[in-house]
Amino acid sequence: MRRLELVAVTVTLLAAIMSLRPLAAREVKAIETGSRGDLTMCPMRDFSCNLYHRIALPLQMTIGEKVNVSFGSNPKQYDFPVARIIVRDGGGCTVFSQLAETEDVEKIEVASCRVVPEAQ
């Protein structure tokens, strides 16, 4: 009987812990951006990345397209390839320029985004 009680307590504790964890981020095909985001550019593998705040974005971004962004104090143009879109808890999104790695890569952080339902 003690073993059954121990299992019940363990299951209850695990359920409580799982309810405290945030929901996992999820991949989507398209988002509405709110027109602003923060661009991270990593020009070379062994050097640090540069962050550009409040760049203008199109109202919608879809996987597979290239989004023209302008950034920097001496504005530069870049066709950002949309390879992967991750929606995070709290309504933010991260748009990656490649599929594999997510650290030290070109990406756009969108503070407030909405998933485009028909693209799912």
PDB file of N, CA and C in Angstrom, residues 64-110:
ATOM      1  N   GLY A  64       9.862  30.891 -46.558  1.00  0.00           N
ATOM      2  CA  GLY A  64      10.192  30.744 -47.969  1.00  0.00           C
ATOM      3  C   GLY A  64      10.377  32.057 -48.706  1.00  0.00           C
ATOM      4  N   GLU A  65       9.916  33.158 -48.123  1.00  0.00           N
ATOM      5  CA  GLU A  65      10.078  34.439 -48.804  1.00  0.00           C
ATOM      6  C   GLU A  65      11.350  35.140 -48.332  1.00  0.00           C
ATOM      7  N   LYS A  66      11.750  36.153 -49.089  1.00  0.00           N
ATOM      8  CA  LYS A  66      12.859  37.019 -48.687  1.00  0.00           C
ATOM      9  C   LYS A  66      12.267  38.376 -48.368  1.00  0.00           C
ATOM     10  N   VAL A  67      12.614  38.880 -47.183  1.00  0.00           N
ATOM     11  CA  VAL A  67      12.088  40.154 -46.710  1.00  0.00           C
ATOM     12  C   VAL A  67      13.205  41.182 -46.795  1.00  0.00           C
ATOM     13  N   ASN A  68      12.962  42.279 -47.504  1.00  0.00           N
ATOM     14  CA  ASN A  68      13.967  43.324 -47.604  1.00  0.00           C
ATOM     15  C   ASN A  68      13.937  44.166 -46.341  1.00  0.00           C
ATOM     16  N   VAL A  69      15.076  44.229 -45.633  1.00  0.00           N
ATOM     17  CA  VAL A  69      15.185  45.042 -44.422  1.00  0.00           C
ATOM     18  C   VAL A  69      16.289  46.063 -44.603  1.00  0.00           C
ATOM     19  N   SER A  70      16.118  47.191 -43.957  1.00  0.00           N
ATOM     20  CA  SER A  70      17.100  48.265 -43.959  1.00  0.00           C
ATOM     21  C   SER A  70      17.544  48.461 -42.517  1.00  0.00           C
ATOM     22  N   PHE A  71      18.872  48.529 -42.286  1.00  0.00           N
ATOM     23  CA  PHE A  71      19.360  48.620 -40.911  1.00  0.00           C
ATOM     24  C   PHE A  71      20.673  49.397 -40.858  1.00  0.00           C
ATOM     25  N   GLY A  72      21.009  49.856 -39.660  1.00  0.00           N
ATOM     26  CA  GLY A  72      22.271  50.540 -39.411  1.00  0.00           C
ATOM     27  C   GLY A  72      22.158  52.045 -39.527  1.00  0.00           C
ATOM     28  N   SER A  73      23.171  52.743 -38.961  1.00  0.00           N
ATOM     29  CA  SER A  73      23.171  54.212 -39.000  1.00  0.00           C
ATOM     30  C   SER A  73      23.459  54.720 -40.414  1.00  0.00           C
ATOM     31  N   ASN A  74      24.205  53.964 -41.184  1.00  0.00           N
ATOM     32  CA  ASN A  74      24.391  54.216 -42.607  1.00  0.00           C
ATOM     33  C   ASN A  74      23.616  53.093 -43.288  1.00  0.00           C
ATOM     34  N   PRO A  75      22.310  53.298 -43.505  1.00  0.00           N
ATOM     35  CA  PRO A  75      21.408  52.193 -43.845  1.00  0.00           C
ATOM     36  C   PRO A  75      21.923  51.246 -44.934  1.00  0.00           C
ATOM     37  N   LYS A  76      21.841  49.974 -44.600  1.00  0.00           N
ATOM     38  CA  LYS A  76      22.199  48.902 -45.509  1.00  0.00           C
ATOM     39  C   LYS A  76      20.927  48.124 -45.820  1.00  0.00           C
ATOM     40  N   GLN A  77      20.847  47.576 -47.014  1.00  0.00           N
ATOM     41  CA  GLN A  77      19.707  46.771 -47.435  1.00  0.00           C
ATOM     42  C   GLN A  77      20.109  45.300 -47.401  1.00  0.00           C
ATOM     43  N   TYR A  78      19.196  44.457 -46.963  1.00  0.00           N
ATOM     44  CA  TYR A  78      19.471  43.027 -46.885  1.00  0.00           C
ATOM     45  C   TYR A  78      18.186  42.271 -47.182  1.00  0.00           C
ATOM     46  N   ASP A  79      18.272  41.284 -48.049  1.00  0.00           N
ATOM     47  CA  ASP A  79      17.135  40.404 -48.310  1.00  0.00           C
ATOM     48  C   ASP A  79      17.227  39.247 -47.327  1.00  0.00           C
ATOM     49  N   PHE A  80      16.457  39.347 -46.258  1.00  0.00           N
ATOM     50  CA  PHE A  80      16.474  38.365 -45.175  1.00  0.00           C
ATOM     51  C   PHE A  80      15.645  37.148 -45.592  1.00  0.00           C
ATOM     52  N   PRO A  81      16.279  35.955 -45.693  1.00  0.00           N
ATOM     53  CA  PRO A  81      15.516  34.759 -46.058  1.00  0.00           C
ATOM     54  C   PRO A  81      14.763  34.198 -44.850  1.00  0.00           C
ATOM     55  N   VAL A  82      13.462  34.077 -44.952  1.00  0.00           N
ATOM     56  CA  VAL A  82      12.644  33.554 -43.857  1.00  0.00           C
ATOM     57  C   VAL A  82      12.639  32.024 -43.958  1.00  0.00           C
ATOM     58  N   ALA A  83      13.420  31.375 -43.078  1.00  0.00           N
ATOM     59  CA  ALA A  83      13.546  29.920 -43.123  1.00  0.00           C
ATOM     60  C   ALA A  83      12.734  29.224 -42.032  1.00  0.00           C
ATOM     61  N   ARG A  84      12.563  29.906 -40.903  1.00  0.00           N
ATOM     62  CA  ARG A  84      11.906  29.279 -39.750  1.00  0.00           C
ATOM     63  C   ARG A  84      11.285  30.370 -38.887  1.00  0.00           C
ATOM     64  N   ILE A  85      10.067  30.140 -38.398  1.00  0.00           N
ATOM     65  CA  ILE A  85       9.389  31.094 -37.516  1.00  0.00           C
ATOM     66  C   ILE A  85       8.957  30.349 -36.265  1.00  0.00           C
ATOM     67  N   ILE A  86       9.376  30.861 -35.119  1.00  0.00           N
ATOM     68  CA  ILE A  86       9.031  30.267 -33.831  1.00  0.00           C
ATOM     69  C   ILE A  86       8.185  31.266 -33.048  1.00  0.00           C
ATOM     70  N   VAL A  87       7.030  30.822 -32.573  1.00  0.00           N
ATOM     71  CA  VAL A  87       6.174  31.654 -31.712  1.00  0.00           C
ATOM     72  C   VAL A  87       6.483  31.276 -30.272  1.00  0.00           C
ATOM     73  N   ARG A  88       6.776  32.290 -29.464  1.00  0.00           N
ATOM     74  CA  ARG A  88       7.099  32.069 -28.051  1.00  0.00           C
ATOM     75  C   ARG A  88       5.906  32.439 -27.176  1.00  0.00           C
ATOM     76  N   ASP A  89       5.950  31.971 -25.945  1.00  0.00           N
ATOM     77  CA  ASP A  89       4.947  32.378 -24.971  1.00  0.00           C
ATOM     78  C   ASP A  89       5.032  33.889 -24.793  1.00  0.00           C
ATOM     79  N   GLY A  90       3.936  34.519 -24.554  1.00  0.00           N
ATOM     80  CA  GLY A  90       3.923  35.958 -24.349  1.00  0.00           C
ATOM     81  C   GLY A  90       3.668  36.725 -25.633  1.00  0.00           C
ATOM     82  N   GLY A  91       3.472  36.033 -26.758  1.00  0.00           N
ATOM     83  CA  GLY A  91       3.107  36.713 -27.990  1.00  0.00           C
ATOM     84  C   GLY A  91       4.238  37.165 -28.867  1.00  0.00           C
ATOM     85  N   GLY A  92       5.478  36.809 -28.551  1.00  0.00           N
ATOM     86  CA  GLY A  92       6.609  37.191 -29.380  1.00  0.00           C
ATOM     87  C   GLY A  92       6.983  36.097 -30.355  1.00  0.00           C
ATOM     88  N   CYS A  93       7.750  36.470 -31.385  1.00  0.00           N
ATOM     89  CA  CYS A  93       8.197  35.509 -32.390  1.00  0.00           C
ATOM     90  C   CYS A  93       9.674  35.735 -32.691  1.00  0.00           C
ATOM     91  N   THR A  94      10.322  34.675 -33.136  1.00  0.00           N
ATOM     92  CA  THR A  94      11.680  34.769 -33.647  1.00  0.00           C
ATOM     93  C   THR A  94      11.666  34.195 -35.052  1.00  0.00           C
ATOM     94  N   VAL A  95      12.194  34.976 -35.997  1.00  0.00           N
ATOM     95  CA  VAL A  95      12.265  34.566 -37.392  1.00  0.00           C
ATOM     96  C   VAL A  95      13.731  34.309 -37.700  1.00  0.00           C
ATOM     97  N   PHE A  96      14.050  33.088 -38.129  1.00  0.00           N
ATOM     98  CA  PHE A  96      15.432  32.696 -38.386  1.00  0.00           C
ATOM     99  C   PHE A  96      15.708  32.663 -39.885  1.00  0.00           C
ATOM    100  N   SER A  97      16.963  32.951 -40.244  1.00  0.00           N
ATOM    101  CA  SER A  97      17.371  32.939 -41.650  1.00  0.00           C
ATOM    102  C   SER A  97      17.826  31.552 -42.102  1.00  0.00           C
ATOM    103  N   GLN A  98      17.901  30.610 -41.192  1.00  0.00           N
ATOM    104  CA  GLN A  98      18.296  29.248 -41.553  1.00  0.00           C
ATOM    105  C   GLN A  98      17.565  28.258 -40.672  1.00  0.00           C
ATOM    106  N   LEU A  99      17.577  27.000 -41.059  1.00  0.00           N
ATOM    107  CA  LEU A  99      16.820  25.978 -40.350  1.00  0.00           C
ATOM    108  C   LEU A  99      17.555  25.378 -39.161  1.00  0.00           C
ATOM    109  N   ALA A 100      18.823  25.108 -39.293  1.00  0.00           N
ATOM    110  CA  ALA A 100      19.535  24.285 -38.319  1.00  0.00           C
ATOM    111  C   ALA A 100      19.832  24.986 -37.003  1.00  0.00           C
ATOM    112  N   GLU A 101      20.797  25.856 -36.979  1.00  0.00           N
ATOM    113  CA  GLU A 101      21.234  26.475 -35.729  1.00  0.00           C
ATOM    114  C   GLU A 101      20.334  27.642 -35.345  1.00  0.00           C
ATOM    115  N   THR A 102      20.292  27.925 -34.041  1.00  0.00           N
ATOM    116  CA  THR A 102      19.512  29.070 -33.572  1.00  0.00           C
ATOM    117  C   THR A 102      20.364  30.049 -32.771  1.00  0.00           C
ATOM    118  N   GLU A 103      21.623  29.752 -32.566  1.00  0.00           N
ATOM    119  CA  GLU A 103      22.539  30.649 -31.845  1.00  0.00           C
ATOM    120  C   GLU A 103      23.512  31.282 -32.828  1.00  0.00           C
ATOM    121  N   ASP A 104      23.799  32.541 -32.638  1.00  0.00           N
ATOM    122  CA  ASP A 104      24.740  33.278 -33.482  1.00  0.00           C
ATOM    123  C   ASP A 104      24.399  33.177 -34.966  1.00  0.00           C
ATOM    124  N   VAL A 105      23.128  33.373 -35.270  1.00  0.00           N
ATOM    125  CA  VAL A 105      22.667  33.387 -36.660  1.00  0.00           C
ATOM    126  C   VAL A 105      21.829  34.636 -36.882  1.00  0.00           C
ATOM    127  N   GLU A 106      21.631  34.965 -38.155  1.00  0.00           N
ATOM    128  CA  GLU A 106      20.762  36.089 -38.465  1.00  0.00           C
ATOM    129  C   GLU A 106      19.345  35.731 -38.041  1.00  0.00           C
ATOM    130  N   LYS A 107      18.723  36.666 -37.319  1.00  0.00           N
ATOM    131  CA  LYS A 107      17.346  36.445 -36.876  1.00  0.00           C
ATOM    132  C   LYS A 107      16.680  37.783 -36.629  1.00  0.00           C
ATOM    133  N   ILE A 108      15.370  37.740 -36.602  1.00  0.00           N
ATOM    134  CA  ILE A 108      14.572  38.922 -36.293  1.00  0.00           C
ATOM    135  C   ILE A 108      13.673  38.566 -35.120  1.00  0.00           C
ATOM    136  N   GLU A 109      13.768  39.361 -34.064  1.00  0.00           N
ATOM    137  CA  GLU A 109      12.899  39.199 -32.893  1.00  0.00           C
ATOM    138  C   GLU A 109      11.728  40.168 -33.059  1.00  0.00           C
ATOM    139  N   VAL A 110      10.535  39.622 -33.037  1.00  0.00           N
ATOM    140  CA  VAL A 110       9.324  40.431 -33.147  1.00  0.00           C
ATOM    141  C   VAL A 110       8.640  40.363 -31.788  1.00  0.00           C
TER     142      VAL A 110
END
